[in-house]
Short mmCIF file of C-alpha atoms in Angstrom, two decimals:
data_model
loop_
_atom_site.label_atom_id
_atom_site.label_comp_id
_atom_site.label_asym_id
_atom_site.label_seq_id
_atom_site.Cartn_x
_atom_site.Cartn_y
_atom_site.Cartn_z
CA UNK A 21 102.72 -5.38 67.46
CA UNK A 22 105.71 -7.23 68.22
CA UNK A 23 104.11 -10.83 68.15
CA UNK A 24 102.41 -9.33 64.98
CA UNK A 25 105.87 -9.87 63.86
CA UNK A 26 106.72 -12.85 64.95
CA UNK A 27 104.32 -14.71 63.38
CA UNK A 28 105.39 -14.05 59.80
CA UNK A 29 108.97 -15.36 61.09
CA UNK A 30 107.85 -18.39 62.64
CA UNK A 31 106.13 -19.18 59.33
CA UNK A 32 108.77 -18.52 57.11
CA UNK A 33 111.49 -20.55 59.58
CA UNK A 34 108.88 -23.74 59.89
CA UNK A 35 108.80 -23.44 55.63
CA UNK A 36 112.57 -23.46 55.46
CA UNK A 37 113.12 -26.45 57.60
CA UNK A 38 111.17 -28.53 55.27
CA UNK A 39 112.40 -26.57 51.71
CA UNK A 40 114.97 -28.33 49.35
CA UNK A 41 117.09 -25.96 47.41
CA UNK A 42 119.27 -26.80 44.13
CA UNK A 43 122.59 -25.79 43.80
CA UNK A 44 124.02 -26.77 40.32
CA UNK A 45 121.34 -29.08 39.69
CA UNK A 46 121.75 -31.11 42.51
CA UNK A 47 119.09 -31.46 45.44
CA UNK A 48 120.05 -30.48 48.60
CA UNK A 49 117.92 -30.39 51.77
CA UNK A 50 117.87 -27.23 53.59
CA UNK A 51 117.15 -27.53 57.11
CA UNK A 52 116.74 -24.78 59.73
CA UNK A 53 116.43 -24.73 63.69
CA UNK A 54 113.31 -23.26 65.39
CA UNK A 55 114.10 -20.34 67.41
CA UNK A 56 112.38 -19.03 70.58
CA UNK A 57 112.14 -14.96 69.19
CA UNK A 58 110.93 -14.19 72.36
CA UNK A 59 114.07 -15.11 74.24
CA UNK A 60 116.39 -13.93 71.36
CA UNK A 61 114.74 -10.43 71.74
CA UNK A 62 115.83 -10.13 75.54
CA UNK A 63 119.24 -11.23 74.49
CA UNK A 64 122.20 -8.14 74.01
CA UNK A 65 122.40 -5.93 70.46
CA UNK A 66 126.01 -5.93 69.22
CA UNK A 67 125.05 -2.19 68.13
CA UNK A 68 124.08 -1.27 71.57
CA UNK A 69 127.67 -2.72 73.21
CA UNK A 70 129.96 -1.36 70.96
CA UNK A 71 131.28 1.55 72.81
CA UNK A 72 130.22 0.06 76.26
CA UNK A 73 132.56 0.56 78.61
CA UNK A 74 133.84 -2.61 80.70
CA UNK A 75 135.05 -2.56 84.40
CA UNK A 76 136.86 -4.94 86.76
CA UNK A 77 135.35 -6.39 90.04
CA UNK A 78 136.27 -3.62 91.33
CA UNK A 79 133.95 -1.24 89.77
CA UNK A 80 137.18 1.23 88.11
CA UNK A 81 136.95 1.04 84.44
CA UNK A 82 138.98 -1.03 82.75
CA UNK A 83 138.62 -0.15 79.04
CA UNK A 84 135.88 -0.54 76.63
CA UNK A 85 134.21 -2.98 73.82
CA UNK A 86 135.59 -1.60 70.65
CA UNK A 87 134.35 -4.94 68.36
CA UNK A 88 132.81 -7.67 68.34
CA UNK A 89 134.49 -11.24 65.92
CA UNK A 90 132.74 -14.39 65.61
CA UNK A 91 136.17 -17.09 65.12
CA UNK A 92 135.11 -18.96 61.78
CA UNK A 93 137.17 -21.98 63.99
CA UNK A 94 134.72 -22.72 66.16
CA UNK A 95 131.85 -20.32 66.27
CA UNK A 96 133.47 -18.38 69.79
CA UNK A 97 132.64 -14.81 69.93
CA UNK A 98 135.55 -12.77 71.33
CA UNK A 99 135.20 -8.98 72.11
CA UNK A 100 137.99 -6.90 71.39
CA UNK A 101 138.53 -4.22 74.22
CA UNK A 102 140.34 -1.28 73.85
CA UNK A 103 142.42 -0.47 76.66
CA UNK A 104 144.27 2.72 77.81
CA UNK A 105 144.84 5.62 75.40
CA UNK A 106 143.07 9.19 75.04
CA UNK A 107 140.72 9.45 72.45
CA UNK A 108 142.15 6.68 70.22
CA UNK A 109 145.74 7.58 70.22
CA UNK A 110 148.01 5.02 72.38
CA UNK A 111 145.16 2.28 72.98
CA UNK A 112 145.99 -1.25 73.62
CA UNK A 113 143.49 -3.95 71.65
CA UNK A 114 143.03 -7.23 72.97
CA UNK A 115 140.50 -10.15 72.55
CA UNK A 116 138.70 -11.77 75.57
CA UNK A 117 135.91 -14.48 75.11
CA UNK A 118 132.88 -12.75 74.91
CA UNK A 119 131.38 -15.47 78.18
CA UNK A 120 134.83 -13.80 80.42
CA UNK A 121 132.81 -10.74 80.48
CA UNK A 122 130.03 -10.62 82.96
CA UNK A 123 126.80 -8.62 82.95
CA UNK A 124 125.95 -6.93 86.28
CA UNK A 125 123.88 -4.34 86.78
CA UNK A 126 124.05 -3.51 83.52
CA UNK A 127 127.22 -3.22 83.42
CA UNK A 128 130.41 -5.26 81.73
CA UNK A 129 132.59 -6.90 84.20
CA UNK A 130 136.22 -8.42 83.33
CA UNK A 131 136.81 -10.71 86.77
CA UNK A 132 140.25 -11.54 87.83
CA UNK A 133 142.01 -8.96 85.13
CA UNK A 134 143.29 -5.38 86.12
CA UNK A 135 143.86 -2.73 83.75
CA UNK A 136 147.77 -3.34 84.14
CA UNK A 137 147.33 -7.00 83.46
CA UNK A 138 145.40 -6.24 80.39
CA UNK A 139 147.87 -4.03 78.75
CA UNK A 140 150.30 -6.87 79.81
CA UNK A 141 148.64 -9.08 77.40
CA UNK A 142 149.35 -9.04 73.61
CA UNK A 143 147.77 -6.81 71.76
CA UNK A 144 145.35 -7.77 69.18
CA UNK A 145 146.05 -7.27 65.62
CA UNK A 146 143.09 -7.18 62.79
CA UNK A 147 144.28 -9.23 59.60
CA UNK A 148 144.66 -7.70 56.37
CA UNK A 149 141.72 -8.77 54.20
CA UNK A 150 144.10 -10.28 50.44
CA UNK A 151 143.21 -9.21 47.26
#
């Protein structure tokens, strides 16, 4: 079933790399990068980690992933952990790089960072979206 699927993607992705759009009246090429669905597939859901909880090399929990931002800089995803606190009220945010966090075991790890050091850090602030 699942390479059912696939196949209609694959299609659609190999028409798209050779498609020219206009915008405006003007030609522009569209181009699009193959991409292995197979390996995407075994890759991580943001749904699924949202909520995970992250712990240091030690194995005591340290927090857990309360977002997920891609920087519109330069394309680095950062997760936002949310440290400390009971049930929302006096957690700590803060933004790692998403590649600081390590998977093992199937579990987040944060090497190198206790849970004191993390509160430590400054705390990360959403911006307010302007009207």
């Amino acid at each position: 079933m699942k390479f059912a699927l696939a196949i209609p993607t694959v299609a659609m992705a190999i028409v798209l790399s050779s498609a020219t759009a206009h915008a405006q009246g003007t030609a522009q090429s569209i181009t699009a990068n193959r991409t292995d669905v197979v390996q995407l597939a075994s890759g991580y859901r943001a749904s699924k980690m949202l909520g995970a909880p992250v712990y240091d090399e030690n194995k005591n929990k340290i927090g857990k992933i309360d977002d997920l931002i891609v920087s519109p800089k330069d394309s680095v995803t950062y997760a936002i952990l949310s440290i400390g606190g009971f049930l929302g009220v006096g957690r700590h945010l803060i933004a790692v790089p998403f590649s600081d966090l390590q998977i093992v075991d199937k579990q987040f790890r944060l090497r190198g960072l206790t849970s004191d050091s993390l509160k430590a850090m400054s705390e990360f602030k959403y911006a307010t979206p302007t009207p």
